[in-house]
Amino acid sequence: MDDKGDGSVRRAALLREFAELENRAMWSCQGQFEQAKSWQSMNTWVGSISAACAAISGALVLAAHGLDIVGGLLALVAAAGGAILTIVNASQRATKATAAANAYLEIQNAARRARRVDVPWIDLQEARNILQSLTERMDEQNKSAEPIAPRAYRRAGKNIRKGGQKATVEELSAND
């Protein structure tokens, strides 16, 4: 590959890698945010239904109209809901997914800043070091983040395509 001694080919390759890293981080970030929303929703709905069933069952058991069987069934539903929340641990999973999303967002923002502000003007080796550092952060985050459910991934894609974030890093580059 002829670089004409000015490093332009290598700089262009670095810019493409930063754009790719930014794009991957964007998709991971959005997927984790969507995953967090699902866990939060589950926690809210199952918890609310369980609490309502527990309250109603208590009232029915105390009623004098022979509604103790219905009250007992509602108590069982409330207990099942509590058991589901305990086993699934939706609240903690929502917190973990949000933390992962924020970590991916930090990587995405750092890659974007490096691509737009630093790489076009800094020393090539310094740019390579920044890329290596961000890639290692991304790899570490990928190891610790829970996998994204297919539904969350589809919702993330829909959000990105709607403009929740720019659809692709190439669109950003075209506007630079």
PDB file of C-alpha atoms in Angstrom:
ATOM      1  CA  MET A   1       0.000   0.000   0.000  1.00  0.00           C
ATOM      2  CA  ASP A   2       1.505   3.329  -1.058  1.00  0.00           C
ATOM      3  CA  ASP A   3       1.144   5.904   1.730  1.00  0.00           C
ATOM      4  CA  LYS A   4       3.133   8.667   0.000  1.00  0.00           C
ATOM      5  CA  GLY A   5       5.111   9.039   3.218  1.00  0.00           C
ATOM      6  CA  ASP A   6       2.432  11.208   4.849  1.00  0.00           C
ATOM      7  CA  GLY A   7       0.483   8.460   6.620  1.00  0.00           C
ATOM      8  CA  SER A   8      -2.792   9.339   4.882  1.00  0.00           C
ATOM      9  CA  VAL A   9      -3.725   5.716   4.167  1.00  0.00           C
ATOM     10  CA  ARG A  10      -3.028   4.679   7.740  1.00  0.00           C
ATOM     11  CA  ARG A  11      -4.894   7.731   9.116  1.00  0.00           C
ATOM     12  CA  ALA A  12      -7.902   6.862   6.934  1.00  0.00           C
ATOM     13  CA  ALA A  13      -7.786   3.278   8.218  1.00  0.00           C
ATOM     14  CA  LEU A  14      -7.670   4.537  11.809  1.00  0.00           C
ATOM     15  CA  LEU A  15     -10.642   6.824  11.173  1.00  0.00           C
ATOM     16  CA  ARG A  16     -12.617   3.868   9.753  1.00  0.00           C
ATOM     17  CA  GLU A  17     -11.763   1.765  12.825  1.00  0.00           C
ATOM     18  CA  PHE A  18     -12.856   4.555  15.172  1.00  0.00           C
ATOM     19  CA  ALA A  19     -16.122   4.837  13.205  1.00  0.00           C
ATOM     20  CA  GLU A  20     -16.658   1.063  13.454  1.00  0.00           C
ATOM     21  CA  LEU A  21     -15.960   1.076  17.200  1.00  0.00           C
ATOM     22  CA  GLU A  22     -18.341   4.007  17.642  1.00  0.00           C
ATOM     23  CA  ASN A  23     -21.057   2.199  15.687  1.00  0.00           C
ATOM     24  CA  ARG A  24     -20.672  -1.054  17.653  1.00  0.00           C
ATOM     25  CA  ALA A  25     -20.762   0.858  20.935  1.00  0.00           C
ATOM     26  CA  MET A  26     -23.901   2.718  19.796  1.00  0.00           C
ATOM     27  CA  TRP A  27     -25.748  -0.544  19.056  1.00  0.00           C
ATOM     28  CA  SER A  28     -24.597  -2.137  22.313  1.00  0.00           C
ATOM     29  CA  CYS A  29     -25.564   0.963  24.263  1.00  0.00           C
ATOM     30  CA  GLN A  30     -29.049   1.145  22.753  1.00  0.00           C
ATOM     31  CA  GLY A  31     -29.572  -2.598  23.204  1.00  0.00           C
ATOM     32  CA  GLN A  32     -28.645  -2.426  26.874  1.00  0.00           C
ATOM     33  CA  PHE A  33     -30.940   0.581  27.439  1.00  0.00           C
ATOM     34  CA  GLU A  34     -33.799  -1.337  25.816  1.00  0.00           C
ATOM     35  CA  GLN A  35     -32.961  -4.387  27.942  1.00  0.00           C
ATOM     36  CA  ALA A  36     -33.028  -2.216  31.072  1.00  0.00           C
ATOM     37  CA  LYS A  37     -36.457  -0.854  30.112  1.00  0.00           C
ATOM     38  CA  SER A  38     -37.782  -4.414  29.765  1.00  0.00           C
ATOM     39  CA  TRP A  39     -36.464  -5.439  33.178  1.00  0.00           C
ATOM     40  CA  GLN A  40     -37.832  -2.269  34.790  1.00  0.00           C
ATOM     41  CA  SER A  41     -41.200  -2.840  33.182  1.00  0.00           C
ATOM     42  CA  MET A  42     -41.311  -6.443  34.363  1.00  0.00           C
ATOM     43  CA  ASN A  43     -40.362  -5.402  37.881  1.00  0.00           C
ATOM     44  CA  THR A  44     -43.056  -2.720  37.948  1.00  0.00           C
ATOM     45  CA  TRP A  45     -45.846  -4.854  36.486  1.00  0.00           C
ATOM     46  CA  VAL A  46     -45.218  -8.078  38.362  1.00  0.00           C
ATOM     47  CA  GLY A  47     -44.558  -6.171  41.590  1.00  0.00           C
ATOM     48  CA  SER A  48     -47.706  -4.055  41.215  1.00  0.00           C
ATOM     49  CA  ILE A  49     -49.907  -7.027  40.371  1.00  0.00           C
ATOM     50  CA  SER A  50     -48.479  -9.012  43.293  1.00  0.00           C
ATOM     51  CA  ALA A  51     -49.036  -6.131  45.712  1.00  0.00           C
ATOM     52  CA  ALA A  52     -52.586  -5.589  44.466  1.00  0.00           C
ATOM     53  CA  CYS A  53     -53.382  -9.306  44.725  1.00  0.00           C
ATOM     54  CA  ALA A  54     -51.981  -9.413  48.250  1.00  0.00           C
ATOM     55  CA  ALA A  55     -54.070  -6.421  49.339  1.00  0.00           C
ATOM     56  CA  ILE A  56     -57.266  -7.683  47.742  1.00  0.00           C
ATOM     57  CA  SER A  57     -56.755 -11.206  49.057  1.00  0.00           C
ATOM     58  CA  GLY A  58     -56.353  -9.877  52.576  1.00  0.00           C
ATOM     59  CA  ALA A  59     -59.593  -7.947  52.282  1.00  0.00           C
ATOM     60  CA  LEU A  60     -61.461 -10.903  50.802  1.00  0.00           C
ATOM     61  CA  VAL A  61     -60.273 -13.338  53.448  1.00  0.00           C
ATOM     62  CA  LEU A  62     -61.489 -10.942  56.122  1.00  0.00           C
ATOM     63  CA  ALA A  63     -64.847 -10.395  54.380  1.00  0.00           C
ATOM     64  CA  ALA A  64     -67.826 -12.202  55.869  1.00  0.00           C
ATOM     65  CA  HIS A  65     -69.293 -13.249  52.527  1.00  0.00           C
ATOM     66  CA  GLY A  66     -67.435 -16.508  51.920  1.00  0.00           C
ATOM     67  CA  LEU A  67     -64.848 -14.960  49.600  1.00  0.00           C
ATOM     68  CA  ASP A  68     -61.981 -16.612  51.428  1.00  0.00           C
ATOM     69  CA  ILE A  69     -61.333 -19.073  48.568  1.00  0.00           C
ATOM     70  CA  VAL A  70     -60.948 -16.228  46.046  1.00  0.00           C
ATOM     71  CA  GLY A  71     -58.791 -14.422  48.604  1.00  0.00           C
ATOM     72  CA  GLY A  72     -56.650 -17.519  49.027  1.00  0.00           C
ATOM     73  CA  LEU A  73     -56.184 -17.816  45.265  1.00  0.00           C
ATOM     74  CA  LEU A  74     -55.168 -14.162  45.041  1.00  0.00           C
ATOM     75  CA  ALA A  75     -52.712 -14.718  47.880  1.00  0.00           C
ATOM     76  CA  LEU A  76     -51.178 -17.557  45.881  1.00  0.00           C
ATOM     77  CA  VAL A  77     -50.904 -15.277  42.827  1.00  0.00           C
ATOM     78  CA  ALA A  78     -49.216 -12.628  44.979  1.00  0.00           C
ATOM     79  CA  ALA A  79     -46.790 -15.205  46.361  1.00  0.00           C
ATOM     80  CA  ALA A  80     -46.025 -16.468  42.849  1.00  0.00           C
ATOM     81  CA  GLY A  81     -45.345 -12.909  41.677  1.00  0.00           C
ATOM     82  CA  GLY A  82     -43.000 -12.339  44.599  1.00  0.00           C
ATOM     83  CA  ALA A  83     -41.225 -15.591  43.842  1.00  0.00           C
ATOM     84  CA  ILE A  84     -40.807 -14.638  40.184  1.00  0.00           C
ATOM     85  CA  LEU A  85     -39.331 -11.260  41.126  1.00  0.00           C
ATOM     86  CA  THR A  86     -36.961 -12.924  43.581  1.00  0.00           C
ATOM     87  CA  ILE A  87     -35.783 -15.559  41.120  1.00  0.00           C
ATOM     88  CA  VAL A  88     -35.488 -13.277  38.073  1.00  0.00           C
ATOM     89  CA  ASN A  89     -34.124 -10.332  40.071  1.00  0.00           C
ATOM     90  CA  ALA A  90     -35.469  -7.876  37.490  1.00  0.00           C
ATOM     91  CA  SER A  91     -34.564  -4.806  39.529  1.00  0.00           C
ATOM     92  CA  GLN A  92     -30.884  -5.724  39.760  1.00  0.00           C
ATOM     93  CA  ARG A  93     -30.788  -6.752  36.106  1.00  0.00           C
ATOM     94  CA  ALA A  94     -32.278  -3.398  35.092  1.00  0.00           C
ATOM     95  CA  THR A  95     -29.601  -1.620  37.117  1.00  0.00           C
ATOM     96  CA  LYS A  96     -26.862  -3.761  35.543  1.00  0.00           C
ATOM     97  CA  ALA A  97     -28.162  -3.179  32.017  1.00  0.00           C
ATOM     98  CA  THR A  98     -28.306   0.581  32.614  1.00  0.00           C
ATOM     99  CA  ALA A  99     -24.734   0.583  33.920  1.00  0.00           C
ATOM    100  CA  ALA A 100     -23.591  -1.414  30.876  1.00  0.00           C
ATOM    101  CA  ALA A 101     -25.436   0.965  28.542  1.00  0.00           C
ATOM    102  CA  ASN A 102     -23.756   3.956  30.155  1.00  0.00           C
ATOM    103  CA  ALA A 103     -20.337   2.295  29.832  1.00  0.00           C
ATOM    104  CA  TYR A 104     -20.971   1.670  26.125  1.00  0.00           C
ATOM    105  CA  LEU A 105     -22.145   5.280  25.761  1.00  0.00           C
ATOM    106  CA  GLU A 106     -18.858   6.488  27.276  1.00  0.00           C
ATOM    107  CA  ILE A 107     -16.917   4.386  24.748  1.00  0.00           C
ATOM    108  CA  GLN A 108     -19.108   5.631  21.907  1.00  0.00           C
ATOM    109  CA  ASN A 109     -18.573   9.266  22.882  1.00  0.00           C
ATOM    110  CA  ALA A 110     -14.817   8.808  23.326  1.00  0.00           C
ATOM    111  CA  ALA A 111     -14.536   7.137  19.911  1.00  0.00           C
ATOM    112  CA  ARG A 112     -16.548   9.930  18.279  1.00  0.00           C
ATOM    113  CA  ARG A 113     -14.404  12.639  19.889  1.00  0.00           C
ATOM    114  CA  ALA A 114     -11.209  10.863  18.887  1.00  0.00           C
ATOM    115  CA  ARG A 115     -12.458  10.396  15.311  1.00  0.00           C
ATOM    116  CA  ARG A 116     -13.633  13.984  14.888  1.00  0.00           C
ATOM    117  CA  VAL A 117     -11.258  15.981  17.046  1.00  0.00           C
ATOM    118  CA  ASP A 118      -8.006  14.096  17.591  1.00  0.00           C
ATOM    119  CA  VAL A 119      -7.164  11.588  14.865  1.00  0.00           C
ATOM    120  CA  PRO A 120      -7.166  13.985  11.918  1.00  0.00           C
ATOM    121  CA  TRP A 121      -4.326  15.981  13.515  1.00  0.00           C
ATOM    122  CA  ILE A 122      -2.393  13.912  16.051  1.00  0.00           C
ATOM    123  CA  ASP A 123       0.562  11.602  15.618  1.00  0.00           C
ATOM    124  CA  LEU A 124      -0.443   8.255  14.092  1.00  0.00           C
ATOM    125  CA  GLN A 125       1.060   6.207  16.911  1.00  0.00           C
ATOM    126  CA  GLU A 126      -0.843   8.258  19.477  1.00  0.00           C
ATOM    127  CA  ALA A 127      -4.050   7.699  17.498  1.00  0.00           C
ATOM    128  CA  ARG A 128      -3.295   3.970  17.396  1.00  0.00           C
ATOM    129  CA  ASN A 129      -2.782   3.964  21.178  1.00  0.00           C
ATOM    130  CA  ILE A 130      -6.132   5.683  21.736  1.00  0.00           C
ATOM    131  CA  LEU A 131      -7.831   3.137  19.457  1.00  0.00           C
ATOM    132  CA  GLN A 132      -6.164   0.261  21.316  1.00  0.00           C
ATOM    133  CA  SER A 133      -7.279   1.656  24.679  1.00  0.00           C
ATOM    134  CA  LEU A 134     -10.892   2.106  23.546  1.00  0.00           C
ATOM    135  CA  THR A 135     -10.947  -1.334  21.939  1.00  0.00           C
ATOM    136  CA  GLU A 136      -9.743  -2.903  25.193  1.00  0.00           C
ATOM    137  CA  ARG A 137     -12.470  -1.037  27.112  1.00  0.00           C
ATOM    138  CA  MET A 138     -15.065  -2.304  24.640  1.00  0.00           C
ATOM    139  CA  ASP A 139     -13.775  -5.871  24.937  1.00  0.00           C
ATOM    140  CA  GLU A 140     -13.907  -5.706  28.749  1.00  0.00           C
ATOM    141  CA  GLN A 141     -17.416  -4.286  28.669  1.00  0.00           C
ATOM    142  CA  ASN A 142     -18.518  -7.027  26.276  1.00  0.00           C
ATOM    143  CA  LYS A 143     -17.236  -9.648  28.737  1.00  0.00           C
ATOM    144  CA  SER A 144     -19.159  -8.221  31.684  1.00  0.00           C
ATOM    145  CA  ALA A 145     -22.428  -7.173  30.029  1.00  0.00           C
ATOM    146  CA  GLU A 146     -25.343  -9.590  29.929  1.00  0.00           C
ATOM    147  CA  PRO A 147     -26.385 -10.613  26.418  1.00  0.00           C
ATOM    148  CA  ILE A 148     -29.108  -8.520  24.845  1.00  0.00           C
ATOM    149  CA  ALA A 149     -32.424 -10.271  24.210  1.00  0.00           C
ATOM    150  CA  PRO A 150     -33.546 -10.377  20.561  1.00  0.00           C
ATOM    151  CA  ARG A 151     -36.538  -8.154  21.343  1.00  0.00           C
ATOM    152  CA  ALA A 152     -34.301  -5.521  22.955  1.00  0.00           C
ATOM    153  CA  TYR A 153     -31.964  -5.666  19.944  1.00  0.00           C
ATOM    154  CA  ARG A 154     -34.892  -5.113  17.550  1.00  0.00           C
ATOM    155  CA  ARG A 155     -36.163  -2.204  19.638  1.00  0.00           C
ATOM    156  CA  ALA A 156     -32.662  -0.709  19.712  1.00  0.00           C
ATOM    157  CA  GLY A 157     -32.482  -0.925  15.919  1.00  0.00           C
ATOM    158  CA  LYS A 158     -35.885   0.704  15.590  1.00  0.00           C
ATOM    159  CA  ASN A 159     -34.791   3.500  17.909  1.00  0.00           C
ATOM    160  CA  ILE A 160     -31.549   4.038  15.991  1.00  0.00           C
ATOM    161  CA  ARG A 161     -33.340   4.041  12.629  1.00  0.00           C
ATOM    162  CA  LYS A 162     -35.906   6.541  13.938  1.00  0.00           C
ATOM    163  CA  GLY A 163     -33.027   8.867  14.803  1.00  0.00           C
ATOM    164  CA  GLY A 164     -32.767   8.207  18.549  1.00  0.00           C
ATOM    165  CA  GLN A 165     -29.110   8.162  17.643  1.00  0.00           C
ATOM    166  CA  LYS A 166     -27.714   8.736  14.199  1.00  0.00           C
ATOM    167  CA  ALA A 167     -28.451   5.636  12.138  1.00  0.00           C
ATOM    168  CA  THR A 168     -24.864   5.103  11.138  1.00  0.00           C
ATOM    169  CA  VAL A 169     -21.524   6.651  11.841  1.00  0.00           C
ATOM    170  CA  GLU A 170     -21.112   7.102   8.063  1.00  0.00           C
ATOM    171  CA  GLU A 171     -23.972   9.636   8.154  1.00  0.00           C
ATOM    172  CA  LEU A 172     -22.051  11.548  10.802  1.00  0.00           C
ATOM    173  CA  SER A 173     -18.882  11.407   8.732  1.00  0.00           C
ATOM    174  CA  ALA A 174     -20.716  12.694   5.664  1.00  0.00           C
ATOM    175  CA  ASN A 175     -21.802  15.758   7.668  1.00  0.00           C
ATOM    176  CA  ASP A 176     -18.309  16.522   8.965  1.00  0.00           C
TER     177      ASP A 176
END
